[in-house]
Coordinates of C-alpha atoms in Angstrom, one line a residue:
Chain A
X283 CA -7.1 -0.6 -17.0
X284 CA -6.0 -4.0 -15.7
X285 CA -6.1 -5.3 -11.8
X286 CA -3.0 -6.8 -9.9
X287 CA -3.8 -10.6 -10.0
X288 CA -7.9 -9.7 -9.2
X289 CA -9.0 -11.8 -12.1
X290 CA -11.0 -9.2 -13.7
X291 CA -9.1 -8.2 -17.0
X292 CA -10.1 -8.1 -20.4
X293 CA -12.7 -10.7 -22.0
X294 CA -10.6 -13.3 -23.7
X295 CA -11.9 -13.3 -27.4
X296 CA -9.8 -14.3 -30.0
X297 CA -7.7 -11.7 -31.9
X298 CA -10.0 -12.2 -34.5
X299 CA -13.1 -11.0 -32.8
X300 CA -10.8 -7.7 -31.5
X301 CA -13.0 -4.6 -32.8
X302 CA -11.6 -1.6 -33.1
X303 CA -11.6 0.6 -30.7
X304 CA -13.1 4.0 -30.8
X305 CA -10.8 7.2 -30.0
X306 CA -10.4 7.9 -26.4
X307 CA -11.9 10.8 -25.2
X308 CA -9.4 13.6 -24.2
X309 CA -8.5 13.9 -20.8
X310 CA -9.4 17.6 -19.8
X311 CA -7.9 19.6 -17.2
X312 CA -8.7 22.6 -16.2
X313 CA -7.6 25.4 -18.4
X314 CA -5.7 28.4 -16.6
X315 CA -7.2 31.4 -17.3
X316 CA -5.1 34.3 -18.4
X317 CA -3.9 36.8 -16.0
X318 CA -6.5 39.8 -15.0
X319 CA -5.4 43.8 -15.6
X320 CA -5.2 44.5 -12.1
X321 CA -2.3 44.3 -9.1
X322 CA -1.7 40.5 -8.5
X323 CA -0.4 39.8 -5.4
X324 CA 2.2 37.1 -4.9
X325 CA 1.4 34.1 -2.3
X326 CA 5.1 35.4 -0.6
X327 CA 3.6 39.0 -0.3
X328 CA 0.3 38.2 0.6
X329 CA 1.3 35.4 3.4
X330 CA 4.0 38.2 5.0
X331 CA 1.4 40.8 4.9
X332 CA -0.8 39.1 7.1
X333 CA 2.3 38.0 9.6
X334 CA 2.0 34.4 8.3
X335 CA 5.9 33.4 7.8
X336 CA 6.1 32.0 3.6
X337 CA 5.9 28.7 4.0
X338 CA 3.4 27.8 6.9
X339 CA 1.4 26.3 4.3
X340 CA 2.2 22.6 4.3
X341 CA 1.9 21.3 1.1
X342 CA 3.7 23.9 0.2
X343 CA 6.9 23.9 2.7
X344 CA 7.2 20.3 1.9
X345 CA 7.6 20.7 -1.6
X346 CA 10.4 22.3 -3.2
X347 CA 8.4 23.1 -6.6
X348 CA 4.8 23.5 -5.2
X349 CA 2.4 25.0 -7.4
X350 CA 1.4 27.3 -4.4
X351 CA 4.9 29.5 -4.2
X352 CA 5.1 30.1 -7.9
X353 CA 1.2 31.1 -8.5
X354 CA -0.2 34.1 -8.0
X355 CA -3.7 34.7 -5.6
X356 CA -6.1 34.5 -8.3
X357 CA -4.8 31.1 -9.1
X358 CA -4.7 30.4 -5.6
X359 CA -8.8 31.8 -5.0
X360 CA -9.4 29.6 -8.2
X361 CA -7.8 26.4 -6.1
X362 CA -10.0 27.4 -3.1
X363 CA -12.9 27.8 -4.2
X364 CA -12.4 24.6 -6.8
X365 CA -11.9 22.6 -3.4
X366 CA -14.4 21.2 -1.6
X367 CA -15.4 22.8 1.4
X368 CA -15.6 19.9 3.8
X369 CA -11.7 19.2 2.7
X370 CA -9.0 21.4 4.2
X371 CA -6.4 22.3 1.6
X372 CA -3.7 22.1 4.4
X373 CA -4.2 18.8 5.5
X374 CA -4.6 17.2 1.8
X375 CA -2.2 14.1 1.5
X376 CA 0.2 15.3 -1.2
X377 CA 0.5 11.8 -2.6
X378 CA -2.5 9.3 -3.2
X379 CA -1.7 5.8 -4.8
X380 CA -5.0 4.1 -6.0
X381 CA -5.2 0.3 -6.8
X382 CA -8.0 0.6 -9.3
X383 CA -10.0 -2.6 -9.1
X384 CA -13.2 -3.7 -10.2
X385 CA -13.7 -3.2 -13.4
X386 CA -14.2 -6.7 -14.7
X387 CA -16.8 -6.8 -11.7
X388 CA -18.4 -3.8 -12.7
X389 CA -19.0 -4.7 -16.6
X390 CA -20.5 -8.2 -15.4
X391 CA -22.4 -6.7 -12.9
X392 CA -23.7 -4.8 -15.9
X393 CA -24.3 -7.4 -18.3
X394 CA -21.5 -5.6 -20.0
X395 CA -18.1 -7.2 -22.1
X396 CA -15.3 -6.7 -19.9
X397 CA -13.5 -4.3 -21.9
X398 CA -16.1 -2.4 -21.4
X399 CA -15.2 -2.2 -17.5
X400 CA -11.7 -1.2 -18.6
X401 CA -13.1 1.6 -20.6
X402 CA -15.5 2.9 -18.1
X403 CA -12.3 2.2 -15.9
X404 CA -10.0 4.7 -18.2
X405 CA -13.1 7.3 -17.5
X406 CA -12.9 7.1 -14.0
X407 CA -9.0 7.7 -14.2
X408 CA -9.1 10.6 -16.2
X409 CA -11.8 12.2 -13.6
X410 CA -9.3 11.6 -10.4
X411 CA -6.4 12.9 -12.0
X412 CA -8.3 16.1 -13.2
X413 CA -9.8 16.7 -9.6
X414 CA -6.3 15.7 -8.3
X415 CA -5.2 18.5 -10.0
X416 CA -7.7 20.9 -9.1
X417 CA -7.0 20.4 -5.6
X418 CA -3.6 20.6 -5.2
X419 CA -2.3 16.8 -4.4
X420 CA 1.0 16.7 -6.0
X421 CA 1.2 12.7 -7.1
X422 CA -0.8 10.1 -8.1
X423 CA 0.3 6.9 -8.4
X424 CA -1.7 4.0 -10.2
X425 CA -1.6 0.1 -10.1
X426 CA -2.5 -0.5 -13.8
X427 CA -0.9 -4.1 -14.4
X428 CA 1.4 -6.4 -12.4
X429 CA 3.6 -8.6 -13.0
X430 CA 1.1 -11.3 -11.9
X431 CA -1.2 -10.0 -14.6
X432 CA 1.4 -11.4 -17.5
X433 CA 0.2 -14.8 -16.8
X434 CA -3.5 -13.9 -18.4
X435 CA -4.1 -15.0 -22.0
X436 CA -2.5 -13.7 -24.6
X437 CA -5.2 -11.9 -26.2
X438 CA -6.0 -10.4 -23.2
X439 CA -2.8 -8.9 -22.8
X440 CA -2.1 -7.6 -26.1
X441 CA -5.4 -5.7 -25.8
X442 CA -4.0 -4.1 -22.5
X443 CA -1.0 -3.3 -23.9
X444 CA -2.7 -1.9 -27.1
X445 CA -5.5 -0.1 -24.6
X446 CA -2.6 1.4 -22.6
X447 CA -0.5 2.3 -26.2
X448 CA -3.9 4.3 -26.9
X449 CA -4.0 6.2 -23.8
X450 CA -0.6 7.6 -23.6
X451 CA -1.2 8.5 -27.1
X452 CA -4.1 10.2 -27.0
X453 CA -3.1 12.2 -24.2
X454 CA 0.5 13.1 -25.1
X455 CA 0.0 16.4 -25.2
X456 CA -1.8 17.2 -22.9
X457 CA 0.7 15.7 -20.1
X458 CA 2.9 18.3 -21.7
X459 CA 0.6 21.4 -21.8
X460 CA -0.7 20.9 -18.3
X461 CA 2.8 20.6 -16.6
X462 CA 2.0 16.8 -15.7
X463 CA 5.1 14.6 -15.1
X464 CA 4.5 11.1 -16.5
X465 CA 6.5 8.0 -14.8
X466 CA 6.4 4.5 -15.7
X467 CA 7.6 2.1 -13.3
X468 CA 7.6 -1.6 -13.5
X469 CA 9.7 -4.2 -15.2
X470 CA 9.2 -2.4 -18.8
X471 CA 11.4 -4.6 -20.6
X472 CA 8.4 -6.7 -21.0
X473 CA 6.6 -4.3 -22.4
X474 CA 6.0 -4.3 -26.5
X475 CA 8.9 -2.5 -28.2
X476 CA 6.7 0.1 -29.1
X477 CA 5.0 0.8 -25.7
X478 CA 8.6 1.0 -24.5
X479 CA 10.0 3.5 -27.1
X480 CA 6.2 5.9 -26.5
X481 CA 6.8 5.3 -22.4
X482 CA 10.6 6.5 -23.0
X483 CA 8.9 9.4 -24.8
X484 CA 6.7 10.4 -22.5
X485 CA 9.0 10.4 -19.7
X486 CA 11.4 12.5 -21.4
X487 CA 9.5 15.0 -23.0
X488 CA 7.7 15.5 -19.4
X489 CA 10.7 14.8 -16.9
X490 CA 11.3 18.5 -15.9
X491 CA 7.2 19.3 -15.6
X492 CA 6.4 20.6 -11.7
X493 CA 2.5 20.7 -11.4
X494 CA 1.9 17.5 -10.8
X495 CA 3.3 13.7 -11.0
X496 CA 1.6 10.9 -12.6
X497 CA 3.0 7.3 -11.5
X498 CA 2.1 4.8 -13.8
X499 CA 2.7 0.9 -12.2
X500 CA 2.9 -1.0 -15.6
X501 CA 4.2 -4.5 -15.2
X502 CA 5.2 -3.9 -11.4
X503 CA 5.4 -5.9 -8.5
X504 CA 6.2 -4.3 -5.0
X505 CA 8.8 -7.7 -4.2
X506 CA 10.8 -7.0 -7.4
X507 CA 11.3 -3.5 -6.8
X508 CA 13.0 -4.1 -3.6
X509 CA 14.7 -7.2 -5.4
X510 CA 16.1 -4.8 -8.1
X511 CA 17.3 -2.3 -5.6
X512 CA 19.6 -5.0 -4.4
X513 CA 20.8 -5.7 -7.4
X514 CA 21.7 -2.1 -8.0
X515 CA 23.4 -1.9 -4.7
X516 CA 25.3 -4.5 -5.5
X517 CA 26.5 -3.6 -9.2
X518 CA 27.9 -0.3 -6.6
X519 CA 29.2 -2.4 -4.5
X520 CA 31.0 -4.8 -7.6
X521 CA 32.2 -1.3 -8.8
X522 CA 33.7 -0.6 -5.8
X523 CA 31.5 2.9 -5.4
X524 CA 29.9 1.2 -1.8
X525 CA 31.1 -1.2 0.8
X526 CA 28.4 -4.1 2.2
X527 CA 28.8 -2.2 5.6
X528 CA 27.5 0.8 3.9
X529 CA 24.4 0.0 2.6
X530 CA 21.2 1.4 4.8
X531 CA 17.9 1.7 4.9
X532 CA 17.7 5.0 3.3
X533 CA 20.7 3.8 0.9
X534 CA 18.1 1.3 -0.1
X535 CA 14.9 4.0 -0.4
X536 CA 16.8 5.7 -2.7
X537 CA 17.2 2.7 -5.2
X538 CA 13.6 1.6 -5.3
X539 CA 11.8 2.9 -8.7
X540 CA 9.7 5.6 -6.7
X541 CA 12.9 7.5 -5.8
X542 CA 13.1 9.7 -8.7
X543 CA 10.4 11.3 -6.8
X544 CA 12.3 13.6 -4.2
X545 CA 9.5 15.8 -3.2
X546 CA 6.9 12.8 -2.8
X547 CA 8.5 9.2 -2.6
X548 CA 5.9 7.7 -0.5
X549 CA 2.1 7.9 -0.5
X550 CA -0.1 9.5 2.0
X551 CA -2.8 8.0 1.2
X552 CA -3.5 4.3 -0.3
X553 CA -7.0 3.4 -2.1
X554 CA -8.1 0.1 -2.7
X555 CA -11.6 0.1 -4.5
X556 CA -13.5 -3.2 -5.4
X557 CA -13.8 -4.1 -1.3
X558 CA -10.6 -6.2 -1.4
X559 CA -8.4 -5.7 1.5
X560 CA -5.1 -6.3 0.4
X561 CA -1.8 -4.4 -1.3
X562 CA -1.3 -7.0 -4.1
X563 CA 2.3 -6.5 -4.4
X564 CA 2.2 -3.1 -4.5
X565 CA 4.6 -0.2 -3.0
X566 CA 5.2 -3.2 -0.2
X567 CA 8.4 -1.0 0.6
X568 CA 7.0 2.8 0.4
X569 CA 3.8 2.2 2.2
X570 CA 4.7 1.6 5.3
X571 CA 3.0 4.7 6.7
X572 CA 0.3 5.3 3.9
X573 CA -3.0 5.6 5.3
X574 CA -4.7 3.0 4.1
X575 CA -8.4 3.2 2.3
X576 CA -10.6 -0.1 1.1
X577 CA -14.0 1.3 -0.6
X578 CA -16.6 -1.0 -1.8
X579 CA -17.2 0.8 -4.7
X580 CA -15.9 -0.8 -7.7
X581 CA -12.9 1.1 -9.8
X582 CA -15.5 2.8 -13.1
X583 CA -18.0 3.9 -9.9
X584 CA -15.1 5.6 -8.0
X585 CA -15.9 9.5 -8.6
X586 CA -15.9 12.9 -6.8
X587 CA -17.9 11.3 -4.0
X588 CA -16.0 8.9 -3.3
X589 CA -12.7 10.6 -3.5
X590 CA -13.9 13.5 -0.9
X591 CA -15.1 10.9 1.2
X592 CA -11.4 9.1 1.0
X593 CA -9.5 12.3 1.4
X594 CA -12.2 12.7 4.3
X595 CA -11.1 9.8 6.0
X596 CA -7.9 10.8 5.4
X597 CA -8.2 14.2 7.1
X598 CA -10.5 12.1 10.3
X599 CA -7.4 10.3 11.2
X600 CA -4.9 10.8 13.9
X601 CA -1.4 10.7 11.6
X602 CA 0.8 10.5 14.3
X603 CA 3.6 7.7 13.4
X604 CA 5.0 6.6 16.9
X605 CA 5.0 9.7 18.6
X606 CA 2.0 10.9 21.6
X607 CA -0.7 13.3 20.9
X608 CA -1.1 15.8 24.1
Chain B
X171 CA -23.0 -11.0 15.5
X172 CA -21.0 -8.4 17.8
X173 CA -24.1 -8.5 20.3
X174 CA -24.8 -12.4 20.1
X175 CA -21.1 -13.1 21.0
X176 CA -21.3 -10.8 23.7
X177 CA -24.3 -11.8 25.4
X178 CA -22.8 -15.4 25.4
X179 CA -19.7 -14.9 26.8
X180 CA -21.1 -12.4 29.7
X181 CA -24.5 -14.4 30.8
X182 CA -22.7 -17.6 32.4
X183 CA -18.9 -17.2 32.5
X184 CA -17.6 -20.4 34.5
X185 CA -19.8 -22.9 32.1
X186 CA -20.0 -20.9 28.8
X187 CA -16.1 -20.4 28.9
X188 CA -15.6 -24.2 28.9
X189 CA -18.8 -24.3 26.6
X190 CA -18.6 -21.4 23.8
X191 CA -15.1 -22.2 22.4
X192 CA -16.7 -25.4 21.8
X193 CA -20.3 -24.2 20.3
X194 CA -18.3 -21.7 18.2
X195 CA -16.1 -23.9 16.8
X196 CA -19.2 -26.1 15.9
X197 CA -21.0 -22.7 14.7
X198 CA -18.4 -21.9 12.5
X199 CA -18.0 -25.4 11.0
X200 CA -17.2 -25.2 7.2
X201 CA -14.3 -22.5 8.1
X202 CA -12.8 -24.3 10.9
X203 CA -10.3 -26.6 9.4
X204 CA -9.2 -23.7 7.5
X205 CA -8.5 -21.6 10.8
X206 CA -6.0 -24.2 12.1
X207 CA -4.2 -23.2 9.1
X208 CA -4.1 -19.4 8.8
X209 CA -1.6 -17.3 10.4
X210 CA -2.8 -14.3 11.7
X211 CA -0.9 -11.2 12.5
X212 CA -1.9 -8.6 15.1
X213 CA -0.8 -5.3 14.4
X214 CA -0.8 -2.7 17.7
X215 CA 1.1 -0.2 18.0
X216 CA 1.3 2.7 20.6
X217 CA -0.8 0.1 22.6
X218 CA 1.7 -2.6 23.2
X219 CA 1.6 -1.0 26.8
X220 CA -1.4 -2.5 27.5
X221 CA -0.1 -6.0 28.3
X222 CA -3.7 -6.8 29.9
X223 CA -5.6 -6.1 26.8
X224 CA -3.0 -8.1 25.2
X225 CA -3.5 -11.4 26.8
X226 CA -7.0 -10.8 26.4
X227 CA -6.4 -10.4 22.6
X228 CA -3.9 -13.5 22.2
X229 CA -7.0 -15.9 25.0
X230 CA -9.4 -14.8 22.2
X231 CA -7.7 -15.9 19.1
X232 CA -5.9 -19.0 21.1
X233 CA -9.8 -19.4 21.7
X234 CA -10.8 -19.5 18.7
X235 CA -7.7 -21.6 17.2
X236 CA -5.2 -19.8 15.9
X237 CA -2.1 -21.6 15.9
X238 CA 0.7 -19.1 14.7
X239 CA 0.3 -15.6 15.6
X240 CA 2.5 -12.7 14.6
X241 CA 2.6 -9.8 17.3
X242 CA 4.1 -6.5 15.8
X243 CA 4.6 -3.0 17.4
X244 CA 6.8 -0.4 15.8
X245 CA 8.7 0.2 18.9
X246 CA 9.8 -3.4 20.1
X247 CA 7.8 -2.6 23.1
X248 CA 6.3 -6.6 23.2
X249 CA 10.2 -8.0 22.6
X250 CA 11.1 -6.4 25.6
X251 CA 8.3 -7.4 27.5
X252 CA 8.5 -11.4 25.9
X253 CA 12.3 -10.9 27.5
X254 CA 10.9 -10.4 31.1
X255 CA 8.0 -13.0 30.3
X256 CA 5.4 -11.0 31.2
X257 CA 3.5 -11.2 28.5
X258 CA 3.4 -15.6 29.2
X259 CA 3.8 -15.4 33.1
X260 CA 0.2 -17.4 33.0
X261 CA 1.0 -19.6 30.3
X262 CA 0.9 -23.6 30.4
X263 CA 4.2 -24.0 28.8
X264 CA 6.1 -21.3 27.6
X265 CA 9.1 -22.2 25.2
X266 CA 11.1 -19.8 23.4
X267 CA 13.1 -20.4 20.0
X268 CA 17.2 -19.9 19.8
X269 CA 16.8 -15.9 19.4
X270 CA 13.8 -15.7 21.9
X271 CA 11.8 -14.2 19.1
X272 CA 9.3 -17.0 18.7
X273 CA 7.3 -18.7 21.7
X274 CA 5.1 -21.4 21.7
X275 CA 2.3 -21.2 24.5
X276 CA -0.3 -23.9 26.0
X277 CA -3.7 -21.3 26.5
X278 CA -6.5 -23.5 27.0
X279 CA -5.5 -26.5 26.0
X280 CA -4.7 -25.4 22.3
X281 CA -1.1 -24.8 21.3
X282 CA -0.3 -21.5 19.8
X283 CA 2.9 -19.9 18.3
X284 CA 3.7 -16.4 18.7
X285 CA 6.3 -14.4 16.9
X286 CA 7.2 -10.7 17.6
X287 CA 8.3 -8.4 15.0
X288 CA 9.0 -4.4 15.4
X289 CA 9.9 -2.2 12.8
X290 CA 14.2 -2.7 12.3
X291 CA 12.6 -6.5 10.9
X292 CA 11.5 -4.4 8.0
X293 CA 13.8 -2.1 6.3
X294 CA 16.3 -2.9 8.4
X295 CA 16.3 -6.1 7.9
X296 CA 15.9 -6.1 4.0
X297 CA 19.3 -3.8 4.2
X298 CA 21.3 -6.6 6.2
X299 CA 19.9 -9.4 3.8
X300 CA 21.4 -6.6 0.8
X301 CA 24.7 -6.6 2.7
X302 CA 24.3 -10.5 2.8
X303 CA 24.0 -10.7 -1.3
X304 CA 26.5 -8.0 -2.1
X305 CA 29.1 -9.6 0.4
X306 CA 28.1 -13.2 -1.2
X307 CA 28.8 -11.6 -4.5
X308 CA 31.9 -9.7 -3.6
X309 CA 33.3 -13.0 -2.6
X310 CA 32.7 -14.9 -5.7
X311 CA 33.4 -12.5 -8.1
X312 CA 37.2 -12.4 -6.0
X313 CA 37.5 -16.2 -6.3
X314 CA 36.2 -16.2 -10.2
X315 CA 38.1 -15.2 -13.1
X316 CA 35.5 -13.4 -14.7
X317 CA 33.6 -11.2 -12.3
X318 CA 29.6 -12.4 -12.4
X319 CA 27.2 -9.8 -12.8
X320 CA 24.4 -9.5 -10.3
X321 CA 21.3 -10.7 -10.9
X322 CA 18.6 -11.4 -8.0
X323 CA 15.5 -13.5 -7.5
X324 CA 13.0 -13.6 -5.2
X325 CA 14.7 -16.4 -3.6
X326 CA 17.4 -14.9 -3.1
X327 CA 16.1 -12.4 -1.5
X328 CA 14.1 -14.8 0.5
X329 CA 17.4 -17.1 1.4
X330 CA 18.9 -13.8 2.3
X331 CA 16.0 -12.4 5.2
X332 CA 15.5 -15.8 6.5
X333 CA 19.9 -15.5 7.2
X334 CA 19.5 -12.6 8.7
X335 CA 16.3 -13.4 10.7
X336 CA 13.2 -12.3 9.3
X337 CA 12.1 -15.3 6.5
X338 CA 8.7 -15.7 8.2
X339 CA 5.5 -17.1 6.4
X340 CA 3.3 -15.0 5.0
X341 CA 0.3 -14.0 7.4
X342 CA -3.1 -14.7 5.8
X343 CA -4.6 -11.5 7.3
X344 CA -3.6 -8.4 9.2
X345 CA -5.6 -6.7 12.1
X346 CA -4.5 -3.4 12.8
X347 CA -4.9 -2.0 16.1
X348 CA -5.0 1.7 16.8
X349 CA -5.5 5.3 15.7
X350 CA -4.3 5.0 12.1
X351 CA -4.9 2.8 9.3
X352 CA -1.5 1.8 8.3
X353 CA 0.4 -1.0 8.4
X354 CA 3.3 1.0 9.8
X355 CA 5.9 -0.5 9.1
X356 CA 5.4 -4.2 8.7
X357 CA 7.7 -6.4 7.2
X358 CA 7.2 -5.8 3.2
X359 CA 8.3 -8.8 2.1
X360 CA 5.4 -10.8 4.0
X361 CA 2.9 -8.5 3.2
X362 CA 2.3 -9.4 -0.8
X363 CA -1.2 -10.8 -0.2
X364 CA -2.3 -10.3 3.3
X365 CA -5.6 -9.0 3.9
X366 CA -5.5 -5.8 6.0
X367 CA -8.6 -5.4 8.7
X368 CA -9.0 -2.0 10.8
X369 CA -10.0 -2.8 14.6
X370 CA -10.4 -0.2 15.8
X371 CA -8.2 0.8 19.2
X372 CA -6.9 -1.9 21.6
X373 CA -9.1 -0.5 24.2
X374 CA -12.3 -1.6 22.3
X375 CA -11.0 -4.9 21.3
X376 CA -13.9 -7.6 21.7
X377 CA -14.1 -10.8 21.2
X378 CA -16.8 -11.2 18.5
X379 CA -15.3 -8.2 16.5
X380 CA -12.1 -10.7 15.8
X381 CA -15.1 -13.5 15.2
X382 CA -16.0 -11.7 13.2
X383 CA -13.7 -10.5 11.0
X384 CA -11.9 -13.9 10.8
X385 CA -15.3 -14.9 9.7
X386 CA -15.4 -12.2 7.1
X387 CA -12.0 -13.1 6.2
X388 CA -12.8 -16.6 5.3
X389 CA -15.8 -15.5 3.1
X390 CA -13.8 -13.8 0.9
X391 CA -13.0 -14.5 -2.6
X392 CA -9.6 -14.5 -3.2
X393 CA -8.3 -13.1 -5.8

């Protein structure tokens, strides 16, 4: 995967030194197993059986179509006991964004070809989203190219864009058998026509799935997303939908490209890997309270560890946005 | 490093306050000229309160040269407090800008600039500079014949903030001061490429931690 402006993209051969690549593995989730023969016990029941209103459950009460009110307790003891136990399930963020970096570093470090970094760097992708899954965070949203990232050479974008053509192929259907909701954002008009038609597809095919959300930053930059909101204001306001006086801040929220995610718009929790401590143009607008996370560790290193130590930092921290702890 | 800077500034106060902003500056050499350059931000938070600490943050970075300085609490908390002049009372020269959102102190001999920003210079903000395009727009397309379709660039949108009043540079790095890592708000427009250093709480704030993280700072490869 590429890096917002972190100079660590693909190696620049030629097209005429491109090899082919070899299939992607598949990215494997973890299977639900089929109901046992015996009472199953709704979370509703249980929770009101034990004098706990529905609901108290956080991640749960936030979200409108959480996993946790429609399963029953077997899937919920599978989630528990698939969690960690120094993470609390209640205090989980329910939306991480991830700024994967490092790859290029990681494959020279190695003595390796840099798309080599990028494949090791699709690994380590596939791994968060399945333990995403597994422990109940609802979103995940990744930095995979910015619009900085165009001005690379040619060769090396095309082999991006070919890379990232592969991956959404390969794992087509799987986004739709495990109820994962792909979204694309970023300017995908410069996308090649047939990375925009598969995106399109994608999206479609997966636009009503529940279980979980998969934001995808193709081609993104945090400044044009709040530029484009503007502009979409002000085609309402040219069509006479919205006066200027009208136009507020949560007007605005709701015409960046993270919007079409009601449930989770913003991100709990930001990770930066590769040791650089900056956003790089990215969710400027919807990470104003996103707790923020700079690991070391370069993007194809970033496993289990390191995510339980993130959403273990996460879980440290006094979230209290303005108002006083007593 | 923490420790070394400490012992140095506690052993001989009277001579080594005269003496250390010199011997650091001479330390840290290479990185020097570039420090008259950056603009660093200050990001605190519920602590705003804490006007001592405060001074005692903005002595060390005027200290160790910072020139333009951007001050930013959620609440608005130093605005007010910039309005009384509290916050400057032991200032050289104080000298406010038009809107009294910009002051330009004399600590130690070295000038320094200080801005304060809260949180309505962030969204808010970027809403009024959208009112400011769409009425722009509305006007033209009601003096044209043919009504022009919208289409923004980042200079526009850049024209627009500095109008309505938040088309600041760019800070080169952010230190965040308090219980959570975020940036809380910050103006999003400014914050593309700024590099983002915890601090821990106000309370703990020390000199050689914002040595050293300026230090840290200017090591970095930039990418």
């Amino acid at each position: 995967m590429a890096m917002p402006s972190s100079g660590c993209l693909f190696f620049s051969s030629s097209p005429a030194t491109l090899l082919l690549r070899p299939a992607l593995p598949h990215l494997s989730l973890p299977t639900r197993r089929p109901p046992r023969p015996r009472q199953q016990i709704s979370l509703h029941r249980r929770a009101t059986r034990q004098g706990n209103p529905p609901g108290t459950n956080p991640a749960a009460a936030s979200s409108q179509s959480s996993p946790a009110t429609h399963e029953t307790l077997t899937d919920e003891l599978k989630w528990e006991e698939a969690l960690p136990s120094c993470l609390l399930r209640e205090s989980l963020p329910r939306h991480v964004a991830i700024i994967m970096d490092g790859n290029s570093r990681w494959a020279r470090d190695k003595g390796l070809p840099v798309s080599a970094g990028h494949e090791a760097g699709y690994r380590s992708l596939k791994e968060i989203i399945r333990l995403s899954c597994l422990w109940g965070i609802r979103a995940l949203t990744v930095f995979a190219f910015s619009s900085e990232n165009w001005f690379r050479p040619k060769a090396e974008v095309d082999f991006l864009m070919t890379l990232f053509q592969g991956v959404l192929k390969e794992n087509f259907d799987i986004f739709v058998r495990e109820g994962i909701k792909v979204r694309i954002i970023g300017d995908s008009a410069k996308l090649p026509k047939p990375l925009q038609k598969l995106a399109k597809e994608i999206q479609d095919v997966t636009v009503n799935k529940t279980r979980f959300e998969l934001i995808v930053a193709v081609s993104y930059s945090g400044r044009q997303d709040i530029v484009l909101a503007c502009q979409k204001i002000a085609q309402k306001v040219k069509d006479r939908l919205l006066e200027p006086d009208e136009i507020t801040e949560s007007l605005f929220a709701q015409e960046l490209e993270t919007n079409h995610s009601r449930d989770f718009p913003y991100p709990d929790l930001l990770i930066r890997t590769s040791g650089e401590l900056r956003l790089s143009n990215f969710l400027l607008w919807q990470s104003a309270y996103s707790e923020l996370y700079f690991t070391k560790s370069n993007w194809p290193d970033f496993g289990e560890a390191d995510y339980i130590e993130a959403l273990q930092s996460f879980q440290r921290r006094q979230r209290r946005f303005g108002q006083r702890i007593s | 490093m923490d420790s070394d800077y400490g012992i140095l500034t506690t052993f001989a106060p009277c001579l080594l306050s005269i003496w250390s902003s010199i011997i650091w500056r001479f330390c840290m050499g290479v990185f020097w000229c570039s420090l008259q350059l950056l603009l660093r931000v200050v990001h605190i938070g519920e602590e705003a309160k804490n006007i001592r600490k405060i001074k005692k943050l903005l002595h060390s970075l005027s200290k160790i040269g910072a020139m333009n300085v951007i001050l930013y609490d959620t609440k608005g908390v130093l605005k007010k407090y910039m309005a009384s002049s509290e916050l400057f009372c032991n200032a050289r020269t104080t000298c406010f800008d038009a809107d009294r959102r910009t002051v330009t102190l004399l600590l130690h001999g070295d000038q320094i600039t200080i801005e304060l920003l809260s949180f309505s210079d962030n969204k808010e903000i970027i809403s009024k500079a959208a009112n400011f395009l769409c009425s722009r727009q509305l006007k033209s397309n009601l003096l044209a014949s043919n009504k022009i379709e919208a289409v923004y660039t980042d200079t526009d949108l850049l024209n627009a903030l500095k109008m309505a009043g938040c088309g600041g540079l760019q800070p080169d790095l952010l230190l965040v001061y308090g219980p959570a890592r975020c940036h809380l708000g910050f103006p999003a427009w400014r914050l593309r490429y700024t590099e983002i250093m915890y601090m821990g709480p106000l309370k703990s704030m020390k000199h050689g931690a914002i040595v050293k993280a300026i230090y840290d700072f200017s090591n970095r490869n930039k990418n």
